[in-house]
PDB file of C-alpha atoms in Angstrom:
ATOM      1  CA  UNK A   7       0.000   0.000   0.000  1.00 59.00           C
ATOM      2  CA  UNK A   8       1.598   2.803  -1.595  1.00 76.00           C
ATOM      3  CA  UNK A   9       5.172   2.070   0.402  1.00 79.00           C
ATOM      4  CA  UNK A  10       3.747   1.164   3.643  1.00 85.00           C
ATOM      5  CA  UNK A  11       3.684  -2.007   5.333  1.00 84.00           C
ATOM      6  CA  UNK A  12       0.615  -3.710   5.580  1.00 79.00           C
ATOM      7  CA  UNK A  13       0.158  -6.649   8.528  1.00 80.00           C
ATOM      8  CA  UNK A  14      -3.051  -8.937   9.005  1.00 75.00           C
ATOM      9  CA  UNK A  15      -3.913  -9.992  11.957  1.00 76.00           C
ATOM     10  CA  UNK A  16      -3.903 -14.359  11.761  1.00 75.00           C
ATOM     11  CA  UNK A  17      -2.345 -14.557   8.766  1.00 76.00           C
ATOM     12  CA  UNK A  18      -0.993 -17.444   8.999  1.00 77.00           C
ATOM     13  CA  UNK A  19      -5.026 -19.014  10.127  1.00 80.00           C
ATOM     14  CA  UNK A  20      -6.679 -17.433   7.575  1.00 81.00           C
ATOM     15  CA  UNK A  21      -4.012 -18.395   5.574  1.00 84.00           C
ATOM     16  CA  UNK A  22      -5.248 -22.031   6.739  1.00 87.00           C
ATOM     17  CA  UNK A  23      -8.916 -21.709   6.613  1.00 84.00           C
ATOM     18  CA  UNK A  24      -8.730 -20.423   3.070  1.00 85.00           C
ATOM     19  CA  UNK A  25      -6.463 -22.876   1.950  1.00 88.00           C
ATOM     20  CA  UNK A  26      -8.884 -25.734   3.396  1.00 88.00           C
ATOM     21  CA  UNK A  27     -11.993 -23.969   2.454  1.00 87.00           C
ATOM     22  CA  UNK A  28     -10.355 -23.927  -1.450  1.00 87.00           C
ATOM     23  CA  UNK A  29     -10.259 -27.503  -0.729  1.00 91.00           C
ATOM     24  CA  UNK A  30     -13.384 -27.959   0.597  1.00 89.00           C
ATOM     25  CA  UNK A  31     -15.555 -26.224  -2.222  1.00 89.00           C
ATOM     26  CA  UNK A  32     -14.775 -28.416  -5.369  1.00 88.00           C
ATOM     27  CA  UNK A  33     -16.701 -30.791  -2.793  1.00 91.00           C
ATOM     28  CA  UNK A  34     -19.505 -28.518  -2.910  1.00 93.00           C
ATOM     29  CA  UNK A  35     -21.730 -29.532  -5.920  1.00 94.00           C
ATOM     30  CA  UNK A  36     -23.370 -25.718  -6.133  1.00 93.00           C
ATOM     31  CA  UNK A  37     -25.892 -26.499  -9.199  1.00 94.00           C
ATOM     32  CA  UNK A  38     -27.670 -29.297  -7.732  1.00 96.00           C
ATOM     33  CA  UNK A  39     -28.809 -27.244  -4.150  1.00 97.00           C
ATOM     34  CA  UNK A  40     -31.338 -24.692  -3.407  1.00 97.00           C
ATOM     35  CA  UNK A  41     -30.080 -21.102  -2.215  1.00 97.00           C
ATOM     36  CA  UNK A  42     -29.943 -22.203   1.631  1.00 97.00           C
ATOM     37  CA  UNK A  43     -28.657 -25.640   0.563  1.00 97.00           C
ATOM     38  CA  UNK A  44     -25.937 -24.130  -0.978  1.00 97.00           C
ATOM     39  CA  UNK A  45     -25.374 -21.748   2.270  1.00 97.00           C
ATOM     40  CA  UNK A  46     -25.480 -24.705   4.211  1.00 96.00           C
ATOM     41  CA  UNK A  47     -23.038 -26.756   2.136  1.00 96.00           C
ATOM     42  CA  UNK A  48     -20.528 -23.093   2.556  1.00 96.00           C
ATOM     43  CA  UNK A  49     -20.825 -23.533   6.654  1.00 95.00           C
ATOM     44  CA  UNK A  50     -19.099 -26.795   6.377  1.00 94.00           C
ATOM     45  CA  UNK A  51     -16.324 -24.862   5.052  1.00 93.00           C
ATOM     46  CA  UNK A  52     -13.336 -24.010   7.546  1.00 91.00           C
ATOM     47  CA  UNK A  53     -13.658 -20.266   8.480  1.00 88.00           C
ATOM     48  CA  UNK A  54     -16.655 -19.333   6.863  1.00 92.00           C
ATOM     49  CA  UNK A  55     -19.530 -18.538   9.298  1.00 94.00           C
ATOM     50  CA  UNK A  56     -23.479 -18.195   8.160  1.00 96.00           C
ATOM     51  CA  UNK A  57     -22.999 -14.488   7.781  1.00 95.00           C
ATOM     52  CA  UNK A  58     -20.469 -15.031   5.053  1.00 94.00           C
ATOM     53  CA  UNK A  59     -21.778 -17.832   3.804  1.00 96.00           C
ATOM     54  CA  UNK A  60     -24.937 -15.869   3.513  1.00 97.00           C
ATOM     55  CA  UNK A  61     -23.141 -12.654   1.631  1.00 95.00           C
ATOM     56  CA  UNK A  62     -21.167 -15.517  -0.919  1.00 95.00           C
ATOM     57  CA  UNK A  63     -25.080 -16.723  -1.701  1.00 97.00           C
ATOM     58  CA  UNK A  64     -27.005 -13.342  -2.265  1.00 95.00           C
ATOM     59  CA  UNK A  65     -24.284 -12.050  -4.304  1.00 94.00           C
ATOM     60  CA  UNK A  66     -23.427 -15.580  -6.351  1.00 95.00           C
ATOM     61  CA  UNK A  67     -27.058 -16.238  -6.868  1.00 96.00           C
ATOM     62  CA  UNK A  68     -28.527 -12.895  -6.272  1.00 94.00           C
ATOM     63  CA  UNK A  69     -30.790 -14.904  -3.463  1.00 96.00           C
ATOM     64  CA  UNK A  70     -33.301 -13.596  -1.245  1.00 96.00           C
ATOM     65  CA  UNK A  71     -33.884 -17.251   0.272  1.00 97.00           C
ATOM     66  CA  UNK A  72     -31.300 -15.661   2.824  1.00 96.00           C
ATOM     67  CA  UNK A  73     -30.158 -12.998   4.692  1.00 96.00           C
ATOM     68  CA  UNK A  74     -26.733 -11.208   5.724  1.00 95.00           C
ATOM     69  CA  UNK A  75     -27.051 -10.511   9.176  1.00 95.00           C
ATOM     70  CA  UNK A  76     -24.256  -7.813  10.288  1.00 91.00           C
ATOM     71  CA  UNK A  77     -24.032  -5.878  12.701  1.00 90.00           C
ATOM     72  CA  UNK A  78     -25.841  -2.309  11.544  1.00 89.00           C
ATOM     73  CA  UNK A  79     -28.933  -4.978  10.184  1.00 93.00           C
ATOM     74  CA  UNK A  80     -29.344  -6.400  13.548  1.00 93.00           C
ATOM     75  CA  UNK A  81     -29.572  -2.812  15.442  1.00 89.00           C
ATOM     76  CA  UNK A  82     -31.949  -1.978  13.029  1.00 90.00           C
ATOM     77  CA  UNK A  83     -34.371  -4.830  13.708  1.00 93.00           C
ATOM     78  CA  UNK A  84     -33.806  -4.468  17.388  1.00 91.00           C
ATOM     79  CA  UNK A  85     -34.868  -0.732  17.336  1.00 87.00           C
ATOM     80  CA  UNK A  86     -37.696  -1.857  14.995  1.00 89.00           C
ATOM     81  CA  UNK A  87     -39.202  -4.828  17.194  1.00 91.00           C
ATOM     82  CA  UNK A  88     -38.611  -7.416  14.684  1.00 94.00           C
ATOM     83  CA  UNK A  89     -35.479  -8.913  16.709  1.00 95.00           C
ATOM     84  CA  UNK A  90     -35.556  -9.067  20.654  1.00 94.00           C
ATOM     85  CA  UNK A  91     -33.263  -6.737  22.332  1.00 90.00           C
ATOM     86  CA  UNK A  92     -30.572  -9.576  23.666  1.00 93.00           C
ATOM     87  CA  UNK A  93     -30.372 -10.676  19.813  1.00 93.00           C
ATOM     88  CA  UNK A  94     -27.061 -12.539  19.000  1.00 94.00           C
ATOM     89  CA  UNK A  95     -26.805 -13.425  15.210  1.00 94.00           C
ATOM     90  CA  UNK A  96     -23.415 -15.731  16.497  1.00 93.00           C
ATOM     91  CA  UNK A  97     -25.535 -17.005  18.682  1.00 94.00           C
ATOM     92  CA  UNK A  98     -29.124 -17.636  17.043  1.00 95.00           C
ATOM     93  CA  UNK A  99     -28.095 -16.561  13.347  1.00 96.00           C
ATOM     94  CA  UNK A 100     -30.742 -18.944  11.749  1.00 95.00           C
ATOM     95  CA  UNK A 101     -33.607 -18.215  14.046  1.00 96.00           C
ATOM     96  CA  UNK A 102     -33.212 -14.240  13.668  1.00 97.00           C
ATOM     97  CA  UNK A 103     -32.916 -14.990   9.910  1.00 97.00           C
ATOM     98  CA  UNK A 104     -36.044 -16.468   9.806  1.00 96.00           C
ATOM     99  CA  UNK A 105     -37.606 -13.613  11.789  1.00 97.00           C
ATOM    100  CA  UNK A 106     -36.007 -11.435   9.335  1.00 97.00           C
ATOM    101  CA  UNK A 107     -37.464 -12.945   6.254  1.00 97.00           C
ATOM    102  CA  UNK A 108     -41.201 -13.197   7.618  1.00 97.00           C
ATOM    103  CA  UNK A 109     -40.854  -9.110   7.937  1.00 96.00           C
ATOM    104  CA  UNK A 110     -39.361  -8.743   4.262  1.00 96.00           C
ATOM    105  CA  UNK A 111     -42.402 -11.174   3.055  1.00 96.00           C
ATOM    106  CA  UNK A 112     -44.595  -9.429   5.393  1.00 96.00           C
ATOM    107  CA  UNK A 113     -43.224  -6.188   4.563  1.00 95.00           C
ATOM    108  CA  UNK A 114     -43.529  -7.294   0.723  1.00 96.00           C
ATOM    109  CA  UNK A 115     -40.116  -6.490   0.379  1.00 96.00           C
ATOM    110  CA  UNK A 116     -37.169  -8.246  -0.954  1.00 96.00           C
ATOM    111  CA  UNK A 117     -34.713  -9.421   1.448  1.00 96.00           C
ATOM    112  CA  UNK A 118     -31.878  -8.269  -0.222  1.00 94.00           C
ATOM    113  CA  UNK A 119     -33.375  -4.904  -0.809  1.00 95.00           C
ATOM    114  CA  UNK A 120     -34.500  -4.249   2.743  1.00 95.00           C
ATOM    115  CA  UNK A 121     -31.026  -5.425   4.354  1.00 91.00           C
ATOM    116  CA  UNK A 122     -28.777  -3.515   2.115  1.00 92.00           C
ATOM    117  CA  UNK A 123     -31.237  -0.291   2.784  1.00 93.00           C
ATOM    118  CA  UNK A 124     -30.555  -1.258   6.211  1.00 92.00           C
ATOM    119  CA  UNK A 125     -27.160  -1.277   6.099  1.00 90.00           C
ATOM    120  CA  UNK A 126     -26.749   1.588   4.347  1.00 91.00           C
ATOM    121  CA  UNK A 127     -28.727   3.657   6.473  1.00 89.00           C
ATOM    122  CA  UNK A 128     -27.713   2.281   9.904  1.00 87.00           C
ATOM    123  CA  UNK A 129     -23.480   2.424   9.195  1.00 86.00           C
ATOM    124  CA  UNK A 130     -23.831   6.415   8.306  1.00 88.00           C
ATOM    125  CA  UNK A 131     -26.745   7.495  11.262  1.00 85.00           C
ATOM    126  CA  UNK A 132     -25.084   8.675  14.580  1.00 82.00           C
ATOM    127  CA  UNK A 133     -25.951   6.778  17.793  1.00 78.00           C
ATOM    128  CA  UNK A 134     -27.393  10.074  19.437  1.00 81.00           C
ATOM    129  CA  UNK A 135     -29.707  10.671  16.437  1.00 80.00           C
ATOM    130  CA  UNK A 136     -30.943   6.682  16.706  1.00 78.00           C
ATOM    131  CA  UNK A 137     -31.771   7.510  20.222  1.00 76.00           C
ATOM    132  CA  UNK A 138     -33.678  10.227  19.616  1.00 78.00           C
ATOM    133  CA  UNK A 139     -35.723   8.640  17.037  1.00 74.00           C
ATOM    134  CA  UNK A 140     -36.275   5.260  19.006  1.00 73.00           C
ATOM    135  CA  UNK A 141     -37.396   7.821  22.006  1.00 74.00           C
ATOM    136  CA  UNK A 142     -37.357  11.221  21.070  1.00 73.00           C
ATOM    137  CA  UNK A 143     -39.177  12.323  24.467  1.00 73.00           C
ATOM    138  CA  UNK A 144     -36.028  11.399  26.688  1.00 66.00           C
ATOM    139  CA  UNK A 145     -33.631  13.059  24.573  1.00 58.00           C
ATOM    140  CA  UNK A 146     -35.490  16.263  24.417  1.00 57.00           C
ATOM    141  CA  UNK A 147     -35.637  16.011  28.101  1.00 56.00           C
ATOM    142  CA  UNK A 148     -32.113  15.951  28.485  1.00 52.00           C
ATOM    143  CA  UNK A 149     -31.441  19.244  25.793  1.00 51.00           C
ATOM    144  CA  UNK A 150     -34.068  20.771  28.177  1.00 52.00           C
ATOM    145  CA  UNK A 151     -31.836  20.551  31.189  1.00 54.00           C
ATOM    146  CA  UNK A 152     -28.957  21.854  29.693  1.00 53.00           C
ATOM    147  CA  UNK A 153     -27.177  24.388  31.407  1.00 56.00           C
ATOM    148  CA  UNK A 154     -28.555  28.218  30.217  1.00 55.00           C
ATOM    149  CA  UNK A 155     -25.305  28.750  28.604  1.00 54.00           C
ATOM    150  CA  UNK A 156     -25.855  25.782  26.392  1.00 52.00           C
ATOM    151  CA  UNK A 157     -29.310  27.151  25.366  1.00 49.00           C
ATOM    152  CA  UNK A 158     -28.071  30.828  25.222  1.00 51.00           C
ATOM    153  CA  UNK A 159     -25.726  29.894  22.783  1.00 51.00           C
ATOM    154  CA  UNK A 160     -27.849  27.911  20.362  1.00 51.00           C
ATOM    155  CA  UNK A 161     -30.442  30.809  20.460  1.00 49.00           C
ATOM    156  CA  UNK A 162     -27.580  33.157  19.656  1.00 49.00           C
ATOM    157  CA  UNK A 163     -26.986  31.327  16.094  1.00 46.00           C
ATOM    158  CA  UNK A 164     -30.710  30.734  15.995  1.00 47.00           C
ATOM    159  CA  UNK A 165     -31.740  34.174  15.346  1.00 46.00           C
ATOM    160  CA  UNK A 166     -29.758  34.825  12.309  1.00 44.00           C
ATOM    161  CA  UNK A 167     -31.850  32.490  10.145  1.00 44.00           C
ATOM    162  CA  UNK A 168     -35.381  33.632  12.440  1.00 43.00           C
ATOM    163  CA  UNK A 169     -35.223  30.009  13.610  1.00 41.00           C
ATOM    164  CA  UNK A 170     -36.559  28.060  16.610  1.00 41.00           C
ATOM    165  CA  UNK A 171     -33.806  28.990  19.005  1.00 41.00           C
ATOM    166  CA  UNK A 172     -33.679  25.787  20.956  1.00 39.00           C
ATOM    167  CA  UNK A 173     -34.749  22.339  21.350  1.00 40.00           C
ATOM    168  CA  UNK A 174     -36.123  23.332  24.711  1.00 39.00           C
ATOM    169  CA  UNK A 175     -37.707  26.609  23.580  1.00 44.00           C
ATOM    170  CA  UNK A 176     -39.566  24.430  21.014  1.00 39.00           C
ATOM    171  CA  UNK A 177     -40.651  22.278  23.374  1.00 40.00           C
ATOM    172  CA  UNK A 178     -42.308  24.780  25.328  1.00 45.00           C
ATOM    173  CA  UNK A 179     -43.608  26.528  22.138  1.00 43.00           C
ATOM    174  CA  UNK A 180     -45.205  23.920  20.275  1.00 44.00           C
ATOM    175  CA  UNK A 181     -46.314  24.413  16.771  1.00 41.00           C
ATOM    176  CA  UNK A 182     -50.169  24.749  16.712  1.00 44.00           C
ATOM    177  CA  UNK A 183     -51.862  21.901  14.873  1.00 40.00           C
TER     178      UNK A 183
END
């Protein structure tokens, strides 16, 4: 990389895992199984885990038979209600992927559409703006008791543009229906 040295961390297991899965997948006979068959047949590879077996499927086969469960997917279920809070994909990754596919056919969706929106979405939103759309009443509380400084300031660069001047101020000022 452009003069630099680059290190990977286990490189001599992956090393080892890809090696054996190499091996492993002119075992694999890919045209006579279904999507999740073929999945399946990818877990019994060395180092490859349903969430990449999962990502080699949708994008081989273009598959919405299954689902790529990372991490900015699963927050966004959990703040949705379709996964339990304590989900763990390492943990449960077919159950929650079955949960996940009931609300893309319920949702009348494709899978692969709704967890790349997902994904997209959840990696670039902040964690404070999340919060305050799962529960925007107990982060409005907390602007509210913000020191007067705090709210002085905001309605200082507020006024230029004629602008409500602060979360709190809005609060207490609603906008009539």
């Amino acid at each position: 990389m452009q003069g630099r040295a680059v290190r990977y961390r286990f490189a001599r297991q992956r090393s080892s895992y890809l090696a054996a899965a190499l091996r492993g997948l002119h075992g694999v006979n890919e045209s006579a199984l279904d999507d999740v068959g073929f999945r399946d047949a990818l877990l019994a590879l060395p180092g490859i885990g349903p969430k990449t077996a999962s990502w080699i499927v949708r994008n081989r086969r273009g598959s919405d038979k299954v689902a790529i469960l990372d991490v900015h997917v699963v927050r966004a279920c959990r703040v949705m209600g379709v996964f339990p809070e304590n989900a763990d994909p390492t943990r449960r990754y077919a159950e929650l992927e079955q949960r996940f596919l009931q609300f893309c056919m319920r949702a009348h969706a494709r899978a692969s559409v709704m967890d790349a929106v997902m994904w997209d979405t959840m990696r670039r939103i902040s964690t404070s703006f999340l919060n305050f759309l799962v529960d925007p009443g107990s982060v409005l509380q907390d602007v509210k008791h913000r020191p007067r400084r705090e709210q002085t300031r905001c309605r200082e660069a507020g006024e230029d543009e004629g602008m409500a001047t602060s979360a709190a101020e809005a609060m207490d000022n609603p906008i009539p229906a």
